[in-house]
Short mmCIF file of C-alpha atoms in Angstrom, two decimals:
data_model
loop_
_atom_site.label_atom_id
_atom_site.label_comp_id
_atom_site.label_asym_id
_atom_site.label_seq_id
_atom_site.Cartn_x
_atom_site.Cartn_y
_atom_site.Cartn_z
CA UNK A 1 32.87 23.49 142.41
CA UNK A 2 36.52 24.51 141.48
CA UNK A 3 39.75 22.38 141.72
CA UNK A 4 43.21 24.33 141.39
CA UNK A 5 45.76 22.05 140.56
CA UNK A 6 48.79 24.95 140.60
CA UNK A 7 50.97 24.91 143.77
CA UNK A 8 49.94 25.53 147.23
CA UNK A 9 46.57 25.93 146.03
CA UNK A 10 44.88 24.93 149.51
CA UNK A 11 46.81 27.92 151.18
CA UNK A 12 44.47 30.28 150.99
CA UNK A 13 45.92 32.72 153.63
CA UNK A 14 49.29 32.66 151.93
CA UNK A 15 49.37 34.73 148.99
CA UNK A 16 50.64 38.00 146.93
CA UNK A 17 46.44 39.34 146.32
CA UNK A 18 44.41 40.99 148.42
CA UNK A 19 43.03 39.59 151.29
CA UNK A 20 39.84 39.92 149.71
CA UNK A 21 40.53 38.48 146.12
CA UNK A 22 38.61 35.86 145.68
CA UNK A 23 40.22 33.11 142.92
CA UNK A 24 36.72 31.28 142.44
CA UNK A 25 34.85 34.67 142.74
CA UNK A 26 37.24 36.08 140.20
CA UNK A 27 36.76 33.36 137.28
CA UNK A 28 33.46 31.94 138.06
CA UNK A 29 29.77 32.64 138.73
CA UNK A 30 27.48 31.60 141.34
CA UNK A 31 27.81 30.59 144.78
CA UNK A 32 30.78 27.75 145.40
CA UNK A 33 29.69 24.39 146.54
CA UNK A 34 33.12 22.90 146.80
CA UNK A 35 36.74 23.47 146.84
CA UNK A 36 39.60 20.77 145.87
CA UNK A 37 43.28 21.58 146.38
CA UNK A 38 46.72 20.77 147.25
CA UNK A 39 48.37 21.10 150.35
CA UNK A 40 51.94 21.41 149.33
CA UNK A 41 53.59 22.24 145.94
CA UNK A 42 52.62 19.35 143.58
CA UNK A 43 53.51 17.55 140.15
CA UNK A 44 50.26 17.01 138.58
CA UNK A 45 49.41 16.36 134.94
CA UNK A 46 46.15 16.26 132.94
CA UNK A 47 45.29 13.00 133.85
CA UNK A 48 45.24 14.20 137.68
CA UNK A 49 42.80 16.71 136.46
CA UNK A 50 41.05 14.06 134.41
CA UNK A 51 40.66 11.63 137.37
CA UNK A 52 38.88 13.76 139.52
CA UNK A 53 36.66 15.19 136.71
CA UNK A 54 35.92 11.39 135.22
CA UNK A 55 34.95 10.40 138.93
CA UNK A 56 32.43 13.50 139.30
CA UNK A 57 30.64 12.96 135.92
CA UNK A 58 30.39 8.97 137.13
CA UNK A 59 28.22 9.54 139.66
CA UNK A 60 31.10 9.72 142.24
CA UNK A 61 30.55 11.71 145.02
CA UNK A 62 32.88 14.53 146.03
CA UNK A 63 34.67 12.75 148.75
CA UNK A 64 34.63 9.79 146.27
CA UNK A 65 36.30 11.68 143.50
CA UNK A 66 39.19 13.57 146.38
CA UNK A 67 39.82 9.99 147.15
CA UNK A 68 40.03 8.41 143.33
CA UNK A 69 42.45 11.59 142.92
CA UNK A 70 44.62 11.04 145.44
CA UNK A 71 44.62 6.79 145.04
CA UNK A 72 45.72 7.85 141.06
CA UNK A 73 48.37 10.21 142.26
CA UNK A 74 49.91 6.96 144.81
CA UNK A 75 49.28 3.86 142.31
CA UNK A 76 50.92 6.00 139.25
CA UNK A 77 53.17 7.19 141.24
CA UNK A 78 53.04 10.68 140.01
CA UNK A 79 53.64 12.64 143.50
CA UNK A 80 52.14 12.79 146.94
CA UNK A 81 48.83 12.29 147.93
CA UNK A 82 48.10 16.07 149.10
CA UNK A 83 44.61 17.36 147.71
CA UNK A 84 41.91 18.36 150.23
CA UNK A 85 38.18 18.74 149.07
CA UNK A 86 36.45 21.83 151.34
CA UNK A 87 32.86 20.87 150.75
CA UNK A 88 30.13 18.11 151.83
CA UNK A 89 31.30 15.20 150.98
CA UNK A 90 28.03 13.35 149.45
CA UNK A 91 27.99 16.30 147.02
CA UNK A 92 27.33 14.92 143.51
CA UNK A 93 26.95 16.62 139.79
CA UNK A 94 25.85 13.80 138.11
CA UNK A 95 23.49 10.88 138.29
CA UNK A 96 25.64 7.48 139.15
CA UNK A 97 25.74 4.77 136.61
CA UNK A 98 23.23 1.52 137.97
CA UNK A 99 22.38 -0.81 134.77
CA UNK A 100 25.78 -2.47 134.79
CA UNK A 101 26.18 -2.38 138.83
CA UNK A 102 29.63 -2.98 140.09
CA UNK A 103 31.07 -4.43 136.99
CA UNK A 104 30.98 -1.90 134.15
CA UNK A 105 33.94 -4.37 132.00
CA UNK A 106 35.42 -7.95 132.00
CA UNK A 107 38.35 -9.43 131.07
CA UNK A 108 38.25 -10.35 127.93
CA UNK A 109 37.72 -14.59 127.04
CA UNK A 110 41.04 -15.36 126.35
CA UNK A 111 43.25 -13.27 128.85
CA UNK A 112 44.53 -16.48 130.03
CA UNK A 113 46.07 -17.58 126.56
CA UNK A 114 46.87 -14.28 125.14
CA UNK A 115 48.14 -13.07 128.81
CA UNK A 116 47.56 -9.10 128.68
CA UNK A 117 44.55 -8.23 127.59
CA UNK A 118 41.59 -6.76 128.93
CA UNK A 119 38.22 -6.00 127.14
CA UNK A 120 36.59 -2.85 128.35
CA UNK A 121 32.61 -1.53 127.58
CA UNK A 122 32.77 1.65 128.67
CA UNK A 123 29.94 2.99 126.34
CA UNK A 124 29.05 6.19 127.63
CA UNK A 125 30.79 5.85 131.17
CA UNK A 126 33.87 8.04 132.40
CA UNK A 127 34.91 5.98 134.75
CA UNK A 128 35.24 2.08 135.16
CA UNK A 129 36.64 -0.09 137.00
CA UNK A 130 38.67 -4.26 136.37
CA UNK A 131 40.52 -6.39 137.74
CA UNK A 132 43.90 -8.04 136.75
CA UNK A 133 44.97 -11.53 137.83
CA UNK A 134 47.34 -12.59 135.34
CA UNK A 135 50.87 -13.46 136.77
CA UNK A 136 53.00 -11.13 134.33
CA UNK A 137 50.76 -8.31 134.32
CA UNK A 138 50.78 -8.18 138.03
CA UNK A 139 54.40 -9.12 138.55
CA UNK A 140 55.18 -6.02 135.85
CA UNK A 141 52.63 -3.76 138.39
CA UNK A 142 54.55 -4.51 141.29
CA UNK A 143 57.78 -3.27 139.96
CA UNK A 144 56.07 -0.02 138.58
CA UNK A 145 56.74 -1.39 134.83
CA UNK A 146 52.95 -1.90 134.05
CA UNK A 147 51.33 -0.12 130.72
CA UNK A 148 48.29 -0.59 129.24
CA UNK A 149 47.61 0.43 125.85
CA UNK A 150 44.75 0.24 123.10
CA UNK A 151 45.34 -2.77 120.92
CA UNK A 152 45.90 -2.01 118.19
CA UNK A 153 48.21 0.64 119.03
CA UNK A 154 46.78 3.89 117.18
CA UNK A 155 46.75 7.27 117.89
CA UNK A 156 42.93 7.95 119.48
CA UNK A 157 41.32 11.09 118.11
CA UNK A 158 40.58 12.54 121.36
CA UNK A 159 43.25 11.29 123.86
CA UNK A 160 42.37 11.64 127.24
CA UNK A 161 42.33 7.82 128.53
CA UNK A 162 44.00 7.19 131.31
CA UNK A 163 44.57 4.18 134.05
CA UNK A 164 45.77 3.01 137.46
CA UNK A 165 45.68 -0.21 139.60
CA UNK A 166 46.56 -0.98 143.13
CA UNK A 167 47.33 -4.57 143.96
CA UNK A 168 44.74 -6.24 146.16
CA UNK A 169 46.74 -9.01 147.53
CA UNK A 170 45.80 -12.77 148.17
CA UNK A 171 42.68 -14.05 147.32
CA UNK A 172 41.15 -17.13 149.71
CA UNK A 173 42.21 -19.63 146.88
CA UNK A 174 45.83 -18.02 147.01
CA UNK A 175 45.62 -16.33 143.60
CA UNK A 176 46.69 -12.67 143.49
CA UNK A 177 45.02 -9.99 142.17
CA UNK A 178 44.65 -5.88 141.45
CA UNK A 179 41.71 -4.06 141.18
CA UNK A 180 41.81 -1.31 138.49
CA UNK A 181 40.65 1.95 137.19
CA UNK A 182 40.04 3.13 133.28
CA UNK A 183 38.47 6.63 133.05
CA UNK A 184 38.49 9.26 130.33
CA UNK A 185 37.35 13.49 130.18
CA UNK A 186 36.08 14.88 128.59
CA UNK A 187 35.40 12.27 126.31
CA UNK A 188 33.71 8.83 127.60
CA UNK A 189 35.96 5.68 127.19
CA UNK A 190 33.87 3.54 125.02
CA UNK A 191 34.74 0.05 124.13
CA UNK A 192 38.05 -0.40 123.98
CA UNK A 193 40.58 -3.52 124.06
CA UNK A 194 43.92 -3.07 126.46
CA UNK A 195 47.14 -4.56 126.04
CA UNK A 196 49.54 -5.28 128.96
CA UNK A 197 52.88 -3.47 127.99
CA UNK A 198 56.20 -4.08 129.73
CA UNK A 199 57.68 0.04 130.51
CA UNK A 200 61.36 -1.01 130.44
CA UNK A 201 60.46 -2.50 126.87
CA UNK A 202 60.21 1.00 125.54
CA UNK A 203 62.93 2.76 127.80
CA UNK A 204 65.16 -0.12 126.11
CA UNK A 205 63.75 0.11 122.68
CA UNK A 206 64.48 4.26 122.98
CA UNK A 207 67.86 4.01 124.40
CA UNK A 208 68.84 1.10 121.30
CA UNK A 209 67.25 4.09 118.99
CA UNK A 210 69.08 6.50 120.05
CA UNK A 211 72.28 4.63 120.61
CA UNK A 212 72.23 3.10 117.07
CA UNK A 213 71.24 6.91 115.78
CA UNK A 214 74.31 8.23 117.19
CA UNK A 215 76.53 5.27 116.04
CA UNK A 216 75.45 6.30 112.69
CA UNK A 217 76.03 9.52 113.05
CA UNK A 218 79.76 8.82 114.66
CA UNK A 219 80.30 6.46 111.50
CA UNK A 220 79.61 9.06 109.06
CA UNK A 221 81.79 11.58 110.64
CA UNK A 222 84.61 9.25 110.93
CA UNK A 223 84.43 8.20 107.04
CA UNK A 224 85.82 11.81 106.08
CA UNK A 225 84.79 11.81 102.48
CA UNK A 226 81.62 11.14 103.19
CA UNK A 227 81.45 13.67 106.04
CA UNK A 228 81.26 16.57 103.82
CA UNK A 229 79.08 14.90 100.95
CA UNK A 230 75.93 15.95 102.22
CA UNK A 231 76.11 17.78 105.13
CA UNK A 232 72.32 19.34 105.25
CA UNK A 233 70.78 15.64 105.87
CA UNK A 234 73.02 15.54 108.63
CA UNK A 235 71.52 18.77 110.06
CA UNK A 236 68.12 17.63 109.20
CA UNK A 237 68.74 13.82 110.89
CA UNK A 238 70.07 15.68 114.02
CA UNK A 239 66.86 18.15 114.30
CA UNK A 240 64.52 15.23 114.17
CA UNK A 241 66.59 13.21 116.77
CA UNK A 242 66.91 15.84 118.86
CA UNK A 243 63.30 16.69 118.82
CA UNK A 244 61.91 13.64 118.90
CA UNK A 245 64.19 12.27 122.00
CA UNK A 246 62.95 15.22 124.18
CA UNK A 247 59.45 14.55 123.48
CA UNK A 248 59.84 10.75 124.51
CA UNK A 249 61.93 12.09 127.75
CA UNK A 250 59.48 13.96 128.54
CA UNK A 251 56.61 11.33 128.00
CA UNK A 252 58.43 8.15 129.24
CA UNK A 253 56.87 8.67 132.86
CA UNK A 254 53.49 8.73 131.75
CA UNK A 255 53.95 5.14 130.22
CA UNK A 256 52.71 3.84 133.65
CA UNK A 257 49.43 5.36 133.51
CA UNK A 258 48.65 6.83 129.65
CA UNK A 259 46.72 4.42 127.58
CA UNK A 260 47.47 7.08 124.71
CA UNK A 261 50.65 7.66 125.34
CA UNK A 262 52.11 4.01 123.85
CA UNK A 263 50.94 4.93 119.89
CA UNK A 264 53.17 8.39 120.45
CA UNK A 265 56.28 6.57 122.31
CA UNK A 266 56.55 4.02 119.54
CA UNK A 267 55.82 6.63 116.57
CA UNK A 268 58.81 8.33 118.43
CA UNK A 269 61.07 5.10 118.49
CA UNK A 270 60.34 4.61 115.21
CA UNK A 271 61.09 8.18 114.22
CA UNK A 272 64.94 7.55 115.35
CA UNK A 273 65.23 4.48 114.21
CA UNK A 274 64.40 6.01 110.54
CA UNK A 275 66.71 8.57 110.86
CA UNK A 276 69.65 6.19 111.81
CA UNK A 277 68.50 4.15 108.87
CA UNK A 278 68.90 7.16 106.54
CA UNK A 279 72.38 8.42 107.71
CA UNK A 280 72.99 4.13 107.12
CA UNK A 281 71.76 4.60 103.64
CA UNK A 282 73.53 7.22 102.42
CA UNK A 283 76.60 5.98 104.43
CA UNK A 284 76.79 2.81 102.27
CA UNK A 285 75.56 5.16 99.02
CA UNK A 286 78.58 6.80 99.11
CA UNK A 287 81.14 4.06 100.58
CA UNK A 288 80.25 1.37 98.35
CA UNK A 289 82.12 2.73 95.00
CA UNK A 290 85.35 3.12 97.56
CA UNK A 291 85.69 0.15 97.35
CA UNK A 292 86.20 -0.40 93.51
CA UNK A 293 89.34 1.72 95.08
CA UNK A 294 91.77 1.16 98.07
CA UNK A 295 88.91 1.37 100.61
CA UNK A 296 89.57 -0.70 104.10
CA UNK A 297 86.70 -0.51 106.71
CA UNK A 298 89.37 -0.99 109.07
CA UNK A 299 91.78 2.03 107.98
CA UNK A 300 89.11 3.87 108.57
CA UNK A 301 87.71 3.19 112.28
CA UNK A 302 91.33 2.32 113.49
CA UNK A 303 91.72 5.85 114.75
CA UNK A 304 88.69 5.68 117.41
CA UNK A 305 89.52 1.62 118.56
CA UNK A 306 92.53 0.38 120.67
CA UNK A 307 94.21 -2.70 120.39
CA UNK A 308 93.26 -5.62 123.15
CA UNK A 309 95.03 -9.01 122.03
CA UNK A 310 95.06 -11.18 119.26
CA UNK A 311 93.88 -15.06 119.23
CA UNK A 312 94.88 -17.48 116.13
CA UNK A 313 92.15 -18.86 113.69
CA UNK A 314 91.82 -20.23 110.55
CA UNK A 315 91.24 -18.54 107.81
CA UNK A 316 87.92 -18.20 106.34
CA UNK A 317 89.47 -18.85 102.61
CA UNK A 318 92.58 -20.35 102.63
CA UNK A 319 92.72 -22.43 105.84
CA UNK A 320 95.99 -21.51 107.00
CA UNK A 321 96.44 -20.20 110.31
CA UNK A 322 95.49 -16.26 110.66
CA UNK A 323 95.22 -14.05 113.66
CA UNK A 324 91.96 -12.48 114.74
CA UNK A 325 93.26 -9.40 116.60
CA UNK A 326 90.57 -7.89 118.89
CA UNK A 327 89.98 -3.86 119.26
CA UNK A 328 87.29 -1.75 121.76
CA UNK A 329 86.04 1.57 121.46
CA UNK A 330 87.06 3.30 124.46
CA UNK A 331 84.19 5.38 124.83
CA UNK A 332 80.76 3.08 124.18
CA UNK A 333 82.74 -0.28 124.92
CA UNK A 334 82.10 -1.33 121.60
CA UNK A 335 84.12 -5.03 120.20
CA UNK A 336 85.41 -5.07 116.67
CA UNK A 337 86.99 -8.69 115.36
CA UNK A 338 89.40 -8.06 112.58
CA UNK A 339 90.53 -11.58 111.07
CA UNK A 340 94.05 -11.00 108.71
CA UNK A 341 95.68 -13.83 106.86
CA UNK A 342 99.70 -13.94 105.76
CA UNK A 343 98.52 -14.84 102.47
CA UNK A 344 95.33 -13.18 102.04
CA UNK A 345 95.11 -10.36 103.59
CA UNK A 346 92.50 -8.52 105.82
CA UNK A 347 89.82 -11.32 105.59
CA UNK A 348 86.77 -9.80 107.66
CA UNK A 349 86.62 -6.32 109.94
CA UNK A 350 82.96 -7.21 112.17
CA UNK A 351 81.27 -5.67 115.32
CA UNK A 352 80.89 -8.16 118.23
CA UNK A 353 78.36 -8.45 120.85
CA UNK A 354 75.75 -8.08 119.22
CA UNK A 355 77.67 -9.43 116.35
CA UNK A 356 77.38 -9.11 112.22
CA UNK A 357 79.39 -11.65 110.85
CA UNK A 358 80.09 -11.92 107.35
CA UNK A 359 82.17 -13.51 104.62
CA UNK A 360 82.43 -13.96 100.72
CA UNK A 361 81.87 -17.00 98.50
CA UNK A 362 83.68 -16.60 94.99
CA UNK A 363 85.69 -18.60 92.63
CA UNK A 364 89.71 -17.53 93.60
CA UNK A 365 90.45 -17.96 89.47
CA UNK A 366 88.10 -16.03 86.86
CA UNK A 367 88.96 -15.36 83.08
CA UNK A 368 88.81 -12.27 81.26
CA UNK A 369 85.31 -11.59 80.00
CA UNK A 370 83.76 -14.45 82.92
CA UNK A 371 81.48 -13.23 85.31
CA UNK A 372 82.29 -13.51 88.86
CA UNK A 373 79.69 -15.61 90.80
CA UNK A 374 79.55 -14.52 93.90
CA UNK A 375 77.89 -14.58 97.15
CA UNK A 376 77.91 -12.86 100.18
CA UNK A 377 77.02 -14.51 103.58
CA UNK A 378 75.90 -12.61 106.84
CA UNK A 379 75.01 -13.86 110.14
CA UNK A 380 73.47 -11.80 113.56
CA UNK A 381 70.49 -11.43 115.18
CA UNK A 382 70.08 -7.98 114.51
CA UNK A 383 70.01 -8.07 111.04
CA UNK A 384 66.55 -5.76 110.60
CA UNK A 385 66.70 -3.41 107.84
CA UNK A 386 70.24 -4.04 106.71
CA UNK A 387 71.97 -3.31 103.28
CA UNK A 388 74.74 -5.23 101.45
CA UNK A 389 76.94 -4.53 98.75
CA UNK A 390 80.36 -5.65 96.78
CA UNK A 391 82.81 -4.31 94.83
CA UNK A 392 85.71 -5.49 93.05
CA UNK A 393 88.46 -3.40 93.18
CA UNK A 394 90.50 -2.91 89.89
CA UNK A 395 92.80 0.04 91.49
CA UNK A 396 90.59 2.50 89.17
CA UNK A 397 91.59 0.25 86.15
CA UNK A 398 87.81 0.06 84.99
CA UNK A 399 84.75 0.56 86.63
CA UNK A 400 83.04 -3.17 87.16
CA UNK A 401 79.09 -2.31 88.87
CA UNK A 402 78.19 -5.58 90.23
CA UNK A 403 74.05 -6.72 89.80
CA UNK A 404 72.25 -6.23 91.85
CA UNK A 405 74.43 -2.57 92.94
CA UNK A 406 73.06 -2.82 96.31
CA UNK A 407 70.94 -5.68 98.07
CA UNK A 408 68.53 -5.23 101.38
CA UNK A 409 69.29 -8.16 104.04
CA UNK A 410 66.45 -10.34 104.74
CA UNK A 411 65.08 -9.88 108.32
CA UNK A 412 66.24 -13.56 109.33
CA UNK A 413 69.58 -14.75 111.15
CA UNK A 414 71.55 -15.70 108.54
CA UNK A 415 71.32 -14.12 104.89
CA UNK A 416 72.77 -15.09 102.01
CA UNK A 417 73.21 -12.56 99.09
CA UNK A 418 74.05 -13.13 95.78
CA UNK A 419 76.14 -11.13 93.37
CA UNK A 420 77.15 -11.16 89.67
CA UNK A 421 79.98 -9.13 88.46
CA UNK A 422 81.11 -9.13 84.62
CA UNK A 423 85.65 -9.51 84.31
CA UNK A 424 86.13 -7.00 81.24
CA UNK A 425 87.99 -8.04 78.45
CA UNK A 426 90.20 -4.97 79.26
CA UNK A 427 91.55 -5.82 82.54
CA UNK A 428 94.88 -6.67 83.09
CA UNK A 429 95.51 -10.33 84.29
CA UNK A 430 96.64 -9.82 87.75
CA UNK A 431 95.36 -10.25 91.24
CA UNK A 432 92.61 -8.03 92.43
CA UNK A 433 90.55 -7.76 95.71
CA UNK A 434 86.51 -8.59 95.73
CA UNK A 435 85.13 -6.64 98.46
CA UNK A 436 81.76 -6.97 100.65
CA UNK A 437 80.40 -4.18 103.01
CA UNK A 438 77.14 -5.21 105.06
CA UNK A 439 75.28 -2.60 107.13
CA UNK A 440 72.42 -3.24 109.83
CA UNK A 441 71.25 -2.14 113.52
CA UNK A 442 74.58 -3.32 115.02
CA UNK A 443 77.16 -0.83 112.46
CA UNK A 444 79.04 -1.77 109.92
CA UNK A 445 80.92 -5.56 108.72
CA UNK A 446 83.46 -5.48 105.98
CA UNK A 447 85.04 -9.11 104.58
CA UNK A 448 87.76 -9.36 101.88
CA UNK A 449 88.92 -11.88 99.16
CA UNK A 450 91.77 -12.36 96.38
CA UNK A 451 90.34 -12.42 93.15
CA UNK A 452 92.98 -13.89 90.14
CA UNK A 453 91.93 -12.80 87.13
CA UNK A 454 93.65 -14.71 84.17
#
């Protein structure tokens, strides 16, 4: 029996050989029991191959398997239903599986409380088949945004498990339901637990990635000192988001039918996300002691932001009213909220929607030889993996390191950080600027307070 997957495979009087070349003949031994082909050029991928094969080493007979083929290529949506068996069709290679009858797996107990999962015992079988009924899972189906993936989500040592479902309708009692297909080759399926996974979930999760990634990497270039600091982890970031965002591309259509593809997708998300943490880290690494100088967050991303009206607040410190002037990024659409005060100064420079906010909590009045108590306060619901940091900036009077030097945010709405910063005996009295930076998933939030030191 030999199946051709290539092109035009069924057209076997249209070709460059000889009209006696024989492609079966040529590769294989023995007389030919069966033929399986495509009509037309098509788009098929390992687990076509794998559907036809899993079918045939079920006990599926050769019209069986076409069929199973062909409903895989519809239900995944992969291409056009165009492969033609040549052959009897009650032709079988294998001996059909009868101890378990019709129902080889079950859902598992608690489908209805957890929602999305299904139980399968495959043992030693190819091929198996389920049904879904639960209302998201089907829902998700019918909008071609179903995935099913092992639970827990771990790269399988042999991947080659694969899925579809086609929605049954209506039952008698109203209910709706799908009846659908597991199968694995060469390698049987086993028992193994599924987990209903919503597609758009990951297409989202990789375009945030790679959206944060590049923000990051726009960041950096626009902070010109730190541009040049070092420039191979740039090159290195950039290889692995590169490489790792054609990989996804490429496997993000396989999502709806690739049980093993979910551990590589979110190994790949993750993969960004890292590498826009690491341009992050070294970003604050090497902004943080800028601000012991004349450092402003917003002198620096002025340049790429345009001005779009100003609304009156109070200030975050002194009370009095202060203007919170409102700038875009032409390009990603991006809202910065930059809150200055006649009296003290640029108070807060924060991304909006989704927004960081953040402000300071110190004593205005210190003494010489004190220690400033202070705290930093930052509010978002993307906090994640953020950093935070302060400085106080003595115009390069003295060199002040705060404890801790740098703090990570706690993965919560609302964080508050605290900082301790020793006033040297040396330092002039005079007024002098304590300065916060926070970084996390949304970019960077900078806030601003006087400081008298007596």
């Amino acid at each position: 029996m030999l199946m051709v997957t290539s092109c035009n495979g069924l057209r076997l009087l249209d070709s460059n050989t000889q009209p006696d070349f024989n492609l079966g003949l040529a590769f294989l031994e023995g007389s030919g029991r069966a033929y399986v082909a495509s009509v037309t050029s098509g788009m098929g991928t390992d687990a076509t191959t794998a559907a036809f094969l899993a079918a045939l080493a079920s006990g599926r007979t050769l019209a069986e398997a076409t069929m199973i083929l062909n409903a895989f290529i519809t239900c995944a949506g992969v291409d056009q239903p165009t492969y033609i068996a040549v052959g009897h069709p009650d032709h079988c290679v294998s001996a059909p599986h009868t101890s378990d009858g019709d129902l080889p797996c079950w859902l598992s107990p608690g489908v209805e409380e957890t929602g999305r999962d299904i139980t399968i015992f495959g043992n030693d079988r190819h091929f198996v088949e389920f049904r879904i009924d639960n209302p998201a899972m089907l829902d998700m189906l019918e909008n071609g945004r179903l995935g099913l993936a092992v639970d827990p989500a771990v790269p399988a040592p042999n991947p080659s498990r694969f899925w579809f479902a086609r929605a049954e309708g209506s039952q008698n009692d109203g209910r709706r339901s799908a009846r659908g297909f597991a199968y694995s080759f060469p390698h049987p399926l086993g028992e193994l637990t599924l987990h209903g996974r919503d597609v758009d979930e990951a297409v989202y999760a990789l375009d945030g990635a790679l959206t944060r990634s590049t923000r990051w990497r726009d960041l950096w270039a626009q902070c010109q000192e730190g541009a040049s600091a070092v420039p191979d982890l740039i090159g290195a970031v950039d290889d692995i988001v590169a490489e790792s965002r054609a990989e996804a591309l490429r496997m993000l259509p396989s999502l709806r039918y690739d049980i093993d593809a979910w551990p590589i997708i979110d190994t790949l998300v993750s993969r960004i996300h890292d590498a826009g943490s690491t341009i992050r880290r070294a970003l604050m690494d090497d902004l943080l002691p800028q601000l012991a100088g004349s450092f402003y967050l917003t002198n620096v991303l002025i340049g790429e932001y345009a001005y779009a009206g100003a609304t009156g607040c109070a200030c975050l410190y002194c009370g009095r009213l202060a203007s919170r002037k409102r700038f875009t990024h032409p390009l990603r659409h991006e809202v910065r909220f930059v809150e200055i005060c006649p009296r003290c100064g640029i108070v807060t420079d924060r991304p909006h929607d989704p927004a960081l906010a953040i402000s300071i909590e110190a004593p205005e009045l210190v003494a010489r030889g004190d220690t400033i108590d202070a705290e930093v306060c930052t509010a978002g619901g993307h906090v994640g993996d953020g950093l935070v940091g302060v400085r106080l900036s003595t115009h390069g009077l003295t060199d002040l390191p705060p404890t801790p030097e740098l703090a990570v945010l706690a993965d919560t709405t609302t964080t508050t950080t605290a900082f301790s910063i020793p006033v040297s005996q040396a330092l002039p009295p005079h007024e002098y600027s304590l300065k916060a930076l926070a970084a996390d998933d949304t970019g960077l939030a900078f806030a601003h307070k006087l400081i008298w030191v007596r």
